[in-house]
Coordinates of C-alpha atoms and ligand atoms in Angstrom, one line a residue:
X15 CA 115.8 73.8 188.2
X16 CA 115.8 70.4 190.1
X17 CA 113.8 67.6 188.9
X18 CA 111.9 64.7 190.7
X19 CA 110.7 61.4 189.4
X20 CA 109.5 58.4 191.5
X21 CA 108.1 55.1 190.5
X22 CA 106.5 52.1 192.3
X23 CA 105.2 49.2 190.2
X24 CA 106.2 46.0 188.7
X25 CA 108.9 47.0 186.2
X26 CA 112.6 47.8 186.8
X27 CA 112.7 51.1 188.7
X28 CA 116.2 52.1 187.6
X29 CA 115.2 52.1 183.8
X30 CA 112.0 54.1 184.5
X31 CA 113.8 56.6 186.8
X32 CA 116.6 57.3 184.3
X33 CA 114.1 57.7 181.4
X34 CA 112.1 60.0 183.5
X35 CA 115.1 62.0 184.5
X36 CA 116.2 62.4 180.9
X37 CA 112.8 64.1 180.3
X38 CA 113.5 66.5 182.9
X39 CA 117.1 67.3 181.7
X40 CA 115.7 70.4 179.9
X41 CA 115.0 72.0 183.3
X42 CA 118.7 72.5 183.9
X43 CA 120.8 70.5 186.4
X44 CA 124.3 69.8 187.4
X45 CA 124.1 66.4 189.1
X46 CA 121.8 63.5 189.0
X47 CA 120.9 60.5 191.2
X48 CA 118.6 57.6 192.0
X49 CA 117.6 55.5 194.9
X50 CA 116.1 52.1 194.4
X51 CA 114.4 49.9 197.0
X52 CA 114.9 46.2 196.4
X53 CA 116.4 42.9 197.7
X54 CA 119.6 44.9 198.8
X55 CA 117.7 47.5 200.7
X56 CA 117.7 51.1 199.4
X57 CA 120.6 51.4 197.1
X58 CA 121.7 55.0 196.2
X59 CA 123.7 56.0 193.1
X60 CA 124.6 59.5 192.2
X61 CA 127.0 61.5 190.1
X62 CA 127.9 65.0 189.4
X63 CA 127.5 66.3 185.8
X64 CA 125.1 65.2 183.2
X65 CA 123.0 62.0 183.4
X66 CA 125.6 60.2 181.1
X67 CA 127.9 60.4 184.1
X68 CA 125.3 58.7 186.3
X69 CA 124.7 56.1 183.7
X70 CA 128.5 55.5 183.4
X71 CA 128.6 54.9 187.2
X72 CA 125.8 52.5 187.0
X73 CA 127.5 50.6 184.3
X74 CA 130.5 50.3 186.6
X75 CA 128.8 49.7 190.0
X76 CA 125.9 47.5 188.5
X77 CA 122.2 48.7 188.2
X78 CA 120.3 48.6 191.4
X79 CA 117.6 45.9 191.1
X80 CA 114.1 46.8 192.4
X81 CA 110.7 48.1 191.5
X82 CA 110.4 51.1 193.7
X83 CA 112.6 54.2 193.6
X84 CA 113.1 57.9 193.4
X85 CA 115.4 60.0 191.1
X86 CA 116.5 63.5 191.0
X87 CA 118.3 66.0 188.9
X88 CA 119.9 68.8 191.0
X89 CA 120.4 72.5 190.2
X90 CA 122.8 73.6 193.0
X91 CA 121.6 76.1 195.4
X92 CA 123.1 75.1 198.8
X93 CA 126.5 73.7 198.2
X94 CA 128.5 73.2 195.0
X95 CA 127.6 70.6 192.3
X96 CA 129.3 67.4 193.6
X97 CA 128.6 63.7 194.1
X98 CA 128.1 64.2 197.8
X99 CA 125.7 67.2 197.5
X100 CA 123.7 65.3 194.7
X101 CA 120.4 63.8 195.8
X102 CA 119.0 61.4 197.0
X103 CA 120.2 61.9 200.6
X104 CA 120.0 59.2 203.1
X105 CA 119.8 59.2 206.9
X106 CA 119.4 55.9 208.8
X107 CA 116.4 54.2 207.3
X108 CA 115.1 57.1 205.2
X109 CA 116.1 58.4 201.7
X110 CA 115.0 61.6 200.2
X111 CA 114.9 63.7 197.0
X112 CA 114.0 67.4 197.3
X113 CA 113.2 70.3 195.0
X114 CA 113.0 73.7 196.6
X115 CA 114.8 75.4 199.5
X116 CA 114.5 74.7 203.2
X117 CA 114.8 78.2 204.5
X118 CA 115.4 77.3 208.3
X119 CA 117.9 74.5 207.5
X120 CA 120.7 76.1 209.5
X121 CA 118.7 76.2 212.8
X122 CA 117.3 72.8 212.1
X123 CA 120.8 71.6 211.3
X124 CA 122.1 73.0 214.6
X125 CA 119.4 71.2 216.5
X126 CA 120.1 67.9 214.9
X127 CA 123.8 68.3 215.6
X128 CA 122.9 68.8 219.3
X129 CA 121.1 65.5 218.9
X130 CA 124.2 63.6 217.8
X131 CA 123.5 63.8 214.0
X132 CA 126.4 64.2 211.8
X133 CA 126.1 65.9 208.3
X134 CA 128.1 64.9 205.3
X135 CA 126.8 67.4 202.7
X136 CA 126.3 71.2 202.4
X137 CA 122.7 70.8 201.3
X138 CA 119.6 72.1 203.0
X139 CA 118.0 68.8 201.9
X140 CA 120.0 66.7 204.3
X141 CA 118.2 68.1 207.5
X142 CA 114.9 66.8 205.9
X143 CA 116.3 63.3 205.6
X144 CA 117.8 63.5 209.2
X145 CA 114.7 64.8 210.8
X146 CA 112.5 62.1 209.1
X147 CA 115.0 59.5 210.5
X148 CA 114.8 61.1 213.9
X149 CA 111.0 60.9 214.1
X150 CA 110.9 57.5 212.3
X151 CA 113.2 56.1 215.1
X152 CA 110.7 57.3 217.7
X153 CA 107.3 56.3 216.2
X154 CA 108.2 53.7 213.4
X155 CA 105.4 55.4 211.2
X156 CA 106.2 57.0 207.9
X157 CA 103.1 59.2 207.7
X158 CA 103.5 60.5 211.3
X159 CA 107.2 61.2 210.6
X160 CA 106.5 63.2 207.4
X161 CA 103.8 65.2 209.3
X162 CA 106.2 65.9 212.2
X163 CA 108.8 67.2 209.7
X164 CA 106.3 69.4 207.8
X165 CA 105.7 71.2 211.1
X166 CA 109.5 71.8 211.4
X167 CA 110.6 72.9 208.0
X168 CA 110.1 76.3 206.4
X169 CA 110.3 77.1 202.7
X170 CA 109.4 75.4 199.6
X171 CA 109.7 71.7 199.0
X172 CA 108.6 68.9 196.9
X173 CA 109.9 65.6 198.4
X174 CA 110.0 62.0 197.3
X175 CA 110.8 59.7 200.2
X176 CA 111.5 56.0 200.7
X177 CA 111.6 54.2 204.1
X178 CA 113.7 51.1 204.1
X179 CA 111.2 49.3 206.4
X180 CA 108.4 49.9 203.8
X181 CA 110.1 48.8 200.7
X182 CA 106.8 48.7 198.5
X183 CA 105.8 52.1 199.2
X184 CA 106.7 55.6 197.8
X185 CA 105.8 58.8 199.8
X186 CA 105.5 62.3 198.4
X187 CA 104.7 65.7 199.7
X188 CA 104.9 69.3 198.4
X189 CA 104.6 73.0 199.4
X190 CA 105.2 75.7 196.9
X191 CA 107.1 73.5 194.5
X192 CA 105.3 71.5 191.9
X193 CA 104.7 67.7 192.3
X194 CA 102.2 65.6 190.4
X195 CA 101.1 62.0 191.1
X196 CA 100.6 59.9 188.0
X197 CA 98.1 57.0 188.0
X198 CA 99.7 54.5 185.7
X199 CA 98.2 51.5 184.1
X200 CA 98.3 47.9 185.6
X201 CA 99.9 48.6 188.9
X202 CA 102.5 51.2 187.9
X203 CA 102.3 54.5 189.7
X204 CA 104.6 57.6 189.6
X205 CA 105.5 61.0 191.0
X206 CA 107.2 63.8 189.0
X207 CA 107.9 67.4 189.4
X208 CA 107.0 68.0 185.7
X209 CA 104.4 66.2 183.6
X210 CA 106.8 65.5 180.8
X211 CA 108.5 62.7 183.0
X212 CA 105.1 60.9 183.4
X213 CA 103.6 61.1 179.7
X214 CA 105.3 57.8 178.6
X215 CA 103.3 55.9 181.5
X216 CA 100.1 57.9 181.9
X217 CA 98.2 61.1 181.4
X218 CA 95.9 60.6 184.4
X219 CA 97.3 62.7 187.2
X220 CA 96.5 64.2 190.6
X221 CA 97.8 67.7 191.5
X222 CA 99.0 67.8 195.1
X223 CA 98.1 70.9 197.0
X224 CA 100.4 72.4 199.6
X225 CA 101.3 70.0 202.4
X226 CA 99.2 67.1 201.2
X227 CA 101.0 63.8 201.4
X228 CA 100.7 61.0 198.7
X229 CA 101.2 57.5 199.7
X230 CA 101.8 55.3 196.6
X231 CA 102.0 51.5 196.1
X232 CA 101.8 49.5 193.0
X233 CA 98.1 49.0 193.3
X234 CA 97.0 52.1 195.4
X235 CA 97.3 55.8 195.8
X236 CA 96.2 57.5 198.9
X237 CA 96.3 61.2 199.9
X238 CA 96.4 62.7 203.5
X239 CA 96.5 66.1 205.0
X240 CA 98.8 67.4 207.7
X241 CA 96.4 66.0 210.4
X242 CA 96.9 62.7 208.9
X243 CA 93.3 62.5 207.7
X244 CA 92.6 60.9 204.2
X245 CA 91.8 63.5 201.5
X246 CA 89.6 62.7 198.4
X247 CA 91.3 64.1 195.2
X248 CA 89.9 64.7 191.8
X249 CA 91.8 63.1 188.9
X250 CA 92.8 65.3 186.0
X251 CA 94.0 64.4 182.5
X252 CA 96.8 65.9 180.6
X253 CA 95.7 66.3 177.1
X254 CA 99.0 66.7 175.3
X255 CA 100.9 63.5 174.4
X256 CA 104.4 62.4 174.7
X257 CA 105.4 63.3 171.2
X258 CA 104.8 67.0 172.0
X259 CA 107.8 66.7 174.2
X260 CA 110.0 65.0 171.5
X261 CA 112.3 66.8 169.0
X262 CA 110.3 65.4 166.1
X263 CA 113.3 65.5 163.7
X264 CA 114.5 69.0 164.5
X265 CA 118.0 69.5 165.6
X266 CA 117.1 71.3 168.7
X267 CA 113.8 71.7 170.9
X268 CA 114.3 75.5 170.3
X269 CA 114.0 75.2 166.5
X270 CA 111.1 72.9 166.8
X271 CA 109.4 75.3 169.2
X272 CA 110.1 78.4 166.9
X273 CA 108.4 76.5 164.1
X274 CA 105.4 75.5 166.3
X275 CA 104.7 79.2 166.9
X276 CA 102.1 79.6 164.1
X277 CA 100.1 76.5 165.6
X278 CA 100.5 78.0 169.1
X279 CA 99.1 81.3 168.0
X280 CA 96.2 79.6 166.2
X281 CA 95.5 77.5 169.4
X282 CA 95.6 80.5 171.7
X283 CA 93.6 82.7 169.4
X284 CA 90.9 80.6 167.7
X285 CA 89.0 79.5 170.8
X286 CA 88.6 83.1 171.8
X287 CA 87.1 84.3 168.4
X288 CA 83.4 83.7 168.2
X289 CA 81.1 85.1 165.6
X290 CA 83.7 87.7 164.5
X291 CA 84.2 88.9 168.1
X292 CA 86.7 88.4 170.9
X293 CA 85.1 86.3 173.6
X294 CA 87.3 85.5 176.6
X295 CA 85.0 83.5 178.8
X296 CA 87.5 82.8 181.5
X297 CA 87.9 86.6 182.1
X298 CA 84.2 86.5 183.4
X299 CA 84.0 90.3 183.5
X300 CA 81.1 92.3 182.3
X301 CA 81.8 95.7 180.4
X302 CA 80.9 97.5 183.6
X303 CA 83.4 95.5 185.7
X304 CA 86.1 96.3 183.1
X305 CA 85.2 99.9 183.2
X306 CA 85.6 99.8 186.9
X307 CA 89.2 98.6 186.8
X308 CA 91.4 101.4 188.1
X309 CA 94.8 100.5 186.8
X310 CA 96.3 97.3 185.4
X311 CA 99.6 96.0 186.9
X312 CA 101.5 93.3 184.8
X313 CA 104.0 91.2 186.8
X314 CA 106.4 88.6 185.5
X315 CA 110.0 87.5 185.0
X316 CA 112.4 87.3 182.1
X317 CA 110.8 86.9 178.7
X318 CA 107.3 87.0 180.3
X319 CA 108.1 90.4 181.7
X320 CA 109.0 91.4 178.1
X321 CA 105.6 90.5 176.9
X322 CA 104.4 92.5 179.8
X323 CA 106.3 95.5 178.5
X324 CA 104.7 95.1 175.1
X325 CA 101.4 94.7 177.0
X326 CA 101.8 98.1 178.5
X327 CA 102.2 99.8 175.2
X328 CA 99.3 97.8 173.8
X329 CA 97.0 98.4 176.6
X330 CA 97.8 102.1 177.0
X331 CA 97.7 102.7 173.2
X332 CA 94.6 100.8 172.5
X333 CA 92.6 101.3 175.6
X334 CA 94.0 104.4 177.3
X335 CA 94.1 102.6 180.7
X336 CA 97.2 103.1 182.9
X337 CA 99.4 100.0 183.0
X338 CA 102.4 99.4 185.3
X339 CA 104.8 96.6 184.5
X340 CA 106.9 95.2 187.2
X341 CA 109.6 92.4 187.4
X342 CA 108.1 90.0 189.9
X343 CA 111.2 89.9 192.0
X344 CA 111.0 93.8 192.5
X345 CA 107.3 93.9 192.8
X346 CA 107.1 91.5 195.8
X347 CA 109.5 93.7 197.9
X348 CA 108.7 97.1 197.0
X349 CA 105.3 97.4 198.7
X350 CA 103.5 98.1 195.7
X351 CA 100.8 100.7 195.9
X352 CA 97.7 98.8 194.7
X353 CA 94.2 100.4 194.4
X354 CA 91.2 98.1 195.4
X355 CA 89.8 98.3 191.8
X356 CA 93.1 97.4 190.2
X357 CA 93.8 94.2 188.2
X358 CA 97.1 92.4 188.5
X359 CA 98.1 90.3 185.6
X360 CA 100.7 87.6 186.3
X361 CA 102.4 86.2 183.2
X362 CA 104.2 82.9 183.4
X363 CA 104.9 79.9 181.1
X364 CA 105.5 77.5 183.8
X365 CA 103.1 78.9 186.5
X366 CA 105.7 78.0 189.0
X367 CA 108.1 80.9 188.9
X368 CA 108.8 81.6 192.7
X369 CA 108.8 85.4 192.4
X370 CA 105.8 85.5 190.1
X371 CA 103.9 83.2 192.4
X372 CA 104.8 85.2 195.5
X373 CA 103.7 88.5 193.6
X374 CA 100.4 86.8 193.0
X375 CA 100.0 85.8 196.7
X376 CA 100.8 89.3 197.9
X377 CA 98.2 90.7 195.6
X378 CA 95.6 88.3 196.5
X379 CA 96.3 88.8 200.2
X380 CA 95.6 92.5 199.6
X381 CA 92.2 91.7 198.2
X382 CA 93.1 92.8 194.7
X383 CA 91.8 90.8 191.6
X384 CA 94.4 88.6 189.9
X385 CA 94.5 87.2 186.5
X386 CA 97.1 84.5 185.5
X387 CA 98.3 84.1 182.0
X388 CA 99.8 80.7 182.2
X389 CA 100.9 77.9 179.9
X390 CA 101.1 74.8 182.3
X391 CA 97.7 73.7 183.2
X392 CA 97.3 72.9 186.9
X393 CA 100.4 74.9 187.9
X394 CA 100.4 76.8 191.1
X395 CA 99.8 80.3 189.5
X396 CA 97.0 78.7 187.3
X397 CA 95.4 77.2 190.5
X398 CA 95.8 80.2 192.8
X399 CA 94.9 83.2 190.6
X400 CA 91.3 84.5 190.7
X401 CA 91.0 84.0 186.9
X402 CA 93.3 82.1 184.5
X403 CA 93.8 82.5 180.8
X404 CA 95.7 79.6 179.3
X405 CA 98.2 80.1 176.5
X406 CA 97.9 77.0 174.5
X407 CA 101.5 76.5 173.6
X408 CA 101.9 72.9 174.8
X409 CA 105.0 71.7 176.6
X410 CA 108.0 74.0 176.1
X411 CA 111.2 72.1 176.5
X412 CA 114.0 74.5 175.4
X413 CA 115.1 76.7 178.3
X414 CA 114.9 79.7 176.1
X415 CA 111.3 80.5 175.6
X416 CA 109.9 81.0 172.0
X417 CA 106.4 79.7 171.5
X418 CA 105.1 80.4 175.0
X419 CA 106.3 84.0 174.6
X420 CA 104.5 84.3 171.3
X421 CA 101.3 82.9 172.8
X422 CA 101.5 85.2 175.9
X423 CA 101.5 88.2 173.3
X424 CA 98.4 86.8 171.7
X425 CA 96.6 86.5 175.1
X426 CA 97.5 90.1 175.9
X427 CA 96.4 91.5 172.5
X428 CA 93.0 89.8 173.1
X429 CA 92.7 91.1 176.6
X430 CA 93.4 94.6 175.3
X431 CA 90.8 94.3 172.5
X432 CA 88.2 93.1 175.1
X433 CA 89.2 96.0 177.4
X434 CA 89.0 98.5 174.5
X435 CA 85.6 97.4 173.5
X436 CA 84.3 98.0 177.1
X437 CA 86.1 101.2 177.5
X438 CA 84.8 102.4 174.2
X439 CA 88.2 102.9 172.6
X440 CA 87.9 99.9 170.2
X441 CA 84.7 99.9 168.1
X442 CA 83.3 97.0 165.8
X443 CA 85.2 98.1 162.9
X444 CA 88.5 98.2 164.7
X445 CA 87.7 94.8 166.3
X446 CA 87.0 93.2 162.9
X447 CA 90.1 94.6 161.5
X448 CA 92.3 93.6 164.4
X449 CA 90.9 90.1 164.4
X450 CA 91.6 89.6 160.7
X451 CA 95.2 90.9 161.4
X452 CA 95.6 88.4 164.3
X453 CA 94.5 85.6 162.0
X454 CA 97.1 86.4 159.5
X455 CA 100.0 86.3 162.0
X456 CA 100.5 82.5 161.8
X457 CA 101.0 82.5 158.0
X458 CA 103.2 85.5 158.2
X459 CA 105.4 83.9 160.9
X460 CA 105.7 80.9 158.7
X461 CA 106.9 83.1 155.8
X462 CA 109.5 84.6 158.2
X463 CA 110.7 81.2 159.4
X464 CA 111.0 79.9 155.9
X465 CA 113.3 82.6 154.9
X466 CA 115.8 81.6 157.7
X467 CA 118.9 81.3 155.5
X468 CA 119.3 85.1 155.3
X469 CA 119.6 85.3 159.0
X470 CA 121.6 82.1 159.3
X471 CA 124.3 83.5 156.9
X472 CA 124.2 86.8 158.7
X473 CA 124.6 85.1 162.2
X474 CA 127.7 83.2 161.1
X475 CA 129.5 86.5 160.7
X476 CA 129.0 87.3 164.4
X477 CA 130.1 84.2 166.0
X478 CA 133.1 86.0 167.6
X479 CA 131.3 89.2 168.5
X480 CA 132.1 90.5 172.0
X481 CA 129.0 92.8 172.4
X482 CA 125.8 93.2 170.3
X483 CA 123.2 95.9 170.7
X484 CA 119.5 96.0 170.3
X485 CA 117.7 99.3 170.0
X486 CA 114.1 100.3 169.6
X487 CA 111.4 102.8 170.7
X488 CA 108.0 102.0 172.2
X489 CA 106.9 98.4 171.3
X490 CA 110.3 98.1 169.5
X491 CA 112.0 98.6 172.7
X492 CA 110.1 95.7 174.3
X493 CA 111.0 93.6 171.2
X494 CA 114.7 94.8 171.5
X495 CA 114.8 93.5 175.1
X496 CA 113.6 90.1 174.2
X497 CA 115.8 89.8 171.2
X498 CA 118.8 90.7 173.4
X499 CA 117.9 88.2 176.1
X500 CA 117.5 85.4 173.6
X501 CA 120.9 86.1 172.2
X502 CA 122.7 86.4 175.5
X503 CA 121.2 83.5 177.2
X504 CA 121.9 80.9 174.6
X505 CA 125.0 82.2 172.9
X506 CA 126.7 83.8 175.9
X507 CA 127.6 86.8 173.9
X508 CA 127.3 90.0 175.9
X509 CA 124.2 92.0 174.6
X510 CA 122.2 95.0 175.8
X511 CA 118.8 96.3 174.7
X512 CA 118.3 100.2 174.8
X513 CA 115.6 102.5 174.3
X514 CA 117.0 104.1 171.1
X515 CA 116.6 107.6 172.5
X516 CA 118.6 106.7 175.6
X517 CA 121.7 105.7 173.6
X518 CA 123.5 109.1 173.8
X519 CA 123.1 109.2 177.5
X520 CA 125.9 106.7 177.9
X521 CA 125.8 103.6 175.8
X522 CA 127.0 105.2 172.7
X523 CA 130.6 105.1 174.1
X524 CA 130.5 101.4 173.7
X525 CA 130.1 101.6 170.0
X526 CA 133.2 101.0 168.0
X527 CA 134.2 99.9 164.5
X528 CA 132.2 97.0 163.5
X529 CA 129.9 96.8 166.5
X530 CA 126.7 95.1 165.6
X531 CA 123.5 97.1 166.5
X532 CA 120.2 95.5 165.6
X533 CA 117.5 98.2 165.3
X534 CA 113.9 97.3 165.5
X535 CA 111.8 99.9 163.7
X536 CA 108.2 98.8 163.2
X537 CA 106.4 101.9 164.6
X538 CA 105.6 104.3 161.8
X539 CA 105.1 107.2 164.2
X540 CA 108.7 106.6 165.6
X541 CA 110.4 105.6 162.4
X542 CA 112.3 108.8 161.7
X543 CA 113.5 109.0 165.4
X544 CA 114.9 105.6 165.4
X545 CA 116.5 106.1 162.0
X546 CA 118.4 109.1 163.4
X547 CA 119.7 106.9 166.3
X548 CA 120.8 104.3 163.6
X549 CA 122.7 107.1 161.8
X550 CA 124.3 108.1 165.1
X551 CA 125.6 104.7 165.8
X552 CA 126.7 104.1 162.2
X553 CA 128.8 107.3 162.0
X554 CA 130.7 105.8 165.0
X555 CA 131.5 102.6 163.0
X556 CA 128.5 100.3 164.0
X557 CA 127.1 97.8 161.5
X558 CA 123.4 98.2 161.6
X559 CA 120.9 95.5 160.9
X560 CA 117.3 96.9 160.8
X561 CA 114.0 94.9 161.3
X562 CA 111.2 97.0 159.8
X563 CA 107.9 96.7 157.9
X564 CA 107.6 95.8 154.3
X565 CA 107.6 98.9 152.2
X566 CA 109.9 101.0 154.4
X567 CA 112.7 100.7 151.7
X568 CA 114.1 104.1 152.5
X569 CA 115.8 102.4 155.6
X570 CA 118.2 100.9 153.1
X571 CA 119.9 104.3 153.0
X572 CA 121.0 103.8 156.6
X573 CA 121.0 100.1 157.5
X574 CA 123.6 97.7 156.3
X575 CA 121.2 94.9 156.2
X576 CA 117.4 94.9 156.4
X577 CA 114.9 92.3 157.4
X578 CA 111.5 93.0 156.4
X579 CA 108.5 91.8 158.2
X580 CA 104.8 91.7 156.7
X581 CA 102.6 94.5 157.3
X582 CA 100.3 94.2 160.3
X583 CA 98.4 96.3 162.9
X584 CA 101.0 98.5 164.7
X585 CA 100.1 96.9 168.0
X586 CA 101.0 93.4 166.9
X587 CA 104.5 93.9 165.2
X588 CA 106.2 92.2 168.2
X589 CA 104.8 88.8 167.1
X590 CA 106.6 89.2 163.8
X591 CA 109.7 91.2 164.5
X592 CA 110.7 88.7 167.2
X593 CA 111.0 85.8 164.7
X594 CA 114.2 87.0 162.9
X595 CA 115.8 87.9 166.3
X596 CA 115.0 84.4 167.6
X597 CA 116.5 82.9 164.6
X598 CA 119.5 85.1 164.9
X599 CA 120.1 84.0 168.5
X600 CA 119.6 80.4 167.5
X601 CA 122.1 80.4 164.7
X602 CA 124.7 82.4 166.7
X603 CA 124.4 79.7 169.5
X604 CA 124.6 76.8 167.1
X605 CA 127.5 78.4 165.3
X606 CA 129.4 78.8 168.5
X607 CA 128.8 75.2 169.5
X608 CA 126.7 76.1 172.6
X609 CA 124.2 73.9 174.2
X610 CA 121.1 75.6 172.6
X611 CA 118.5 73.9 174.5
X612 CA 120.1 73.8 178.0
X613 CA 122.3 76.8 178.2
X614 CA 124.8 76.8 181.2
X615 CA 123.6 78.0 184.6
X616 CA 120.0 78.3 183.5
X617 CA 116.9 76.5 184.5
X618 CA 113.5 76.2 182.8
X619 CA 111.4 76.9 185.7
X620 CA 112.8 79.1 188.4
X621 CA 111.2 77.8 191.5
X622 CA 113.6 79.6 193.9
X623 CA 114.0 83.3 194.4
Ligands
F6R917 C1 114.0 83.3 178.7 C2 113.0 82.7 179.6 C3 112.9 83.2 181.0 C4 111.4 83.0 181.5 C5 111.3 83.5 183.0 C6 110.0 83.4 183.4 O1 114.1 82.7 177.5 O2 112.5 81.7 179.3 O3 113.4 84.5 181.1 O4 110.7 83.8 180.7 O5 112.3 82.7 183.8 O6 109.5 82.1 183.4 P1 108.0 81.8 183.5 O7 107.4 82.3 182.3 O8 107.8 80.2 183.5 O9 107.3 82.4 184.8

């Protein structure tokens, strides 16, 4: 989604803004722009398309000269991608970049038109610029003008603002959209919607709370609340460095991140294994409190939702506690029935997904305990959940998640073991055995990654496929859902995941000669059932690739191609079976010449509903 970077300091702002925007490219965008305050006033340059289009424009028009500026990558919501709709937007003496959505922009626009303002874009953001200008003309004070506008606008926003009459100052404010203030070295301060854009300059940051206003000059950073009173804020330190957000010799971030999965799993697992036991300090619940939990609800979007589906099978199977899994976008509007003793787990890599965040808030407002499983430290979900369990995956740059997905699974397995212990369904022997299986996962994943050629060759036969199906039962169904999403989002090949038993209730009519069906068959108890479904599609012409456990060689009688995964505990097979499916999606995408890391229309962090 949209990205913001802002700079105030002693260096050339244009260079710093462009570099910062490049770091935000991964979030998905369709136009870019900058505004630089300098000798010539505030100069705005923007262009539809990739940042190369903006760079070319700057080469033609000349680079704005100045040491203060704001930059933006836009992912269109209100109004098509175009030069005019690209940010920054200017009105009178004010220039603005904005992430999020101003929900009441139509009525604000109407009021401004009555006051004589004219609009030149279709965006919701323009009303912010116009209203800031309107108030600034009355009171000539930036802070007062910003506060007045905050009282007018509804919705989600992160704003970077320049006032022409205050050329050495950068203003920023946020509500329900992320914005970080970076304290740079030697008089170079920054703002950004995402830490990756700051890392080259600093790791010392401040997280803005809702409706806090930051006022930055080269040598000072001040914070104010909506009453205009100064606010003291604590500095935080981001502990991953810039190289974590670099490709490091890999062709794509996605490939690099797939290869980081063993490390991610170790980093998420090891701190929570102490003296041979699972210790989740951040959960802060006694056995009795766990026994008191009525029902678990897991709420998330996309791949995080898929880990939730796996989580349901794991929790119910291991702990015999009822679990409901919901898409956050559905949960928030279906008036969910929550018991006062329930626990709601919200899973999110970014910690900023609008629907997941809202689901969390609804739950909290109902007085129900919330636990966030989150990757981005200091993100909104991490800060607002009652308890937070971090997945230590580091920055994930490819839009299609891989390593954060794997880390989320580990967090869920650990929680399930802890719950199982308290509920008496997991004894010391089972704990020891599961810990030893979990510890083996990183090496087993490495093995699967290192045998990538087989998948690569296979993928090359399916570059022109029209439809590909994924089937499985139980946890294998959850894996099929994720395998299918990975493929369709980065290769643009239509793909469906089906619970294998559902096939004959409709889907099987889509199977024709040569259709690829990927069957996931890791659950021994369901092996024969899924094999029957494989036979059904094969007899209708399908080509079947099976992903199954080592030793299940009898599947070769049915499948056309078999990928074996190492033996592990039945609850943990998702962590291994997903690897060949990630590789398959990746190589199909590469073979089709798609933009693997930045698939069309997608954004990394979905901060609008
Ligand atoms: C797919 C993918 C998305 C995210 C979803 C939730 O590869 O990455 O489906 O899983 O948008 O995002 P987070 O986890 O940031 O809440």
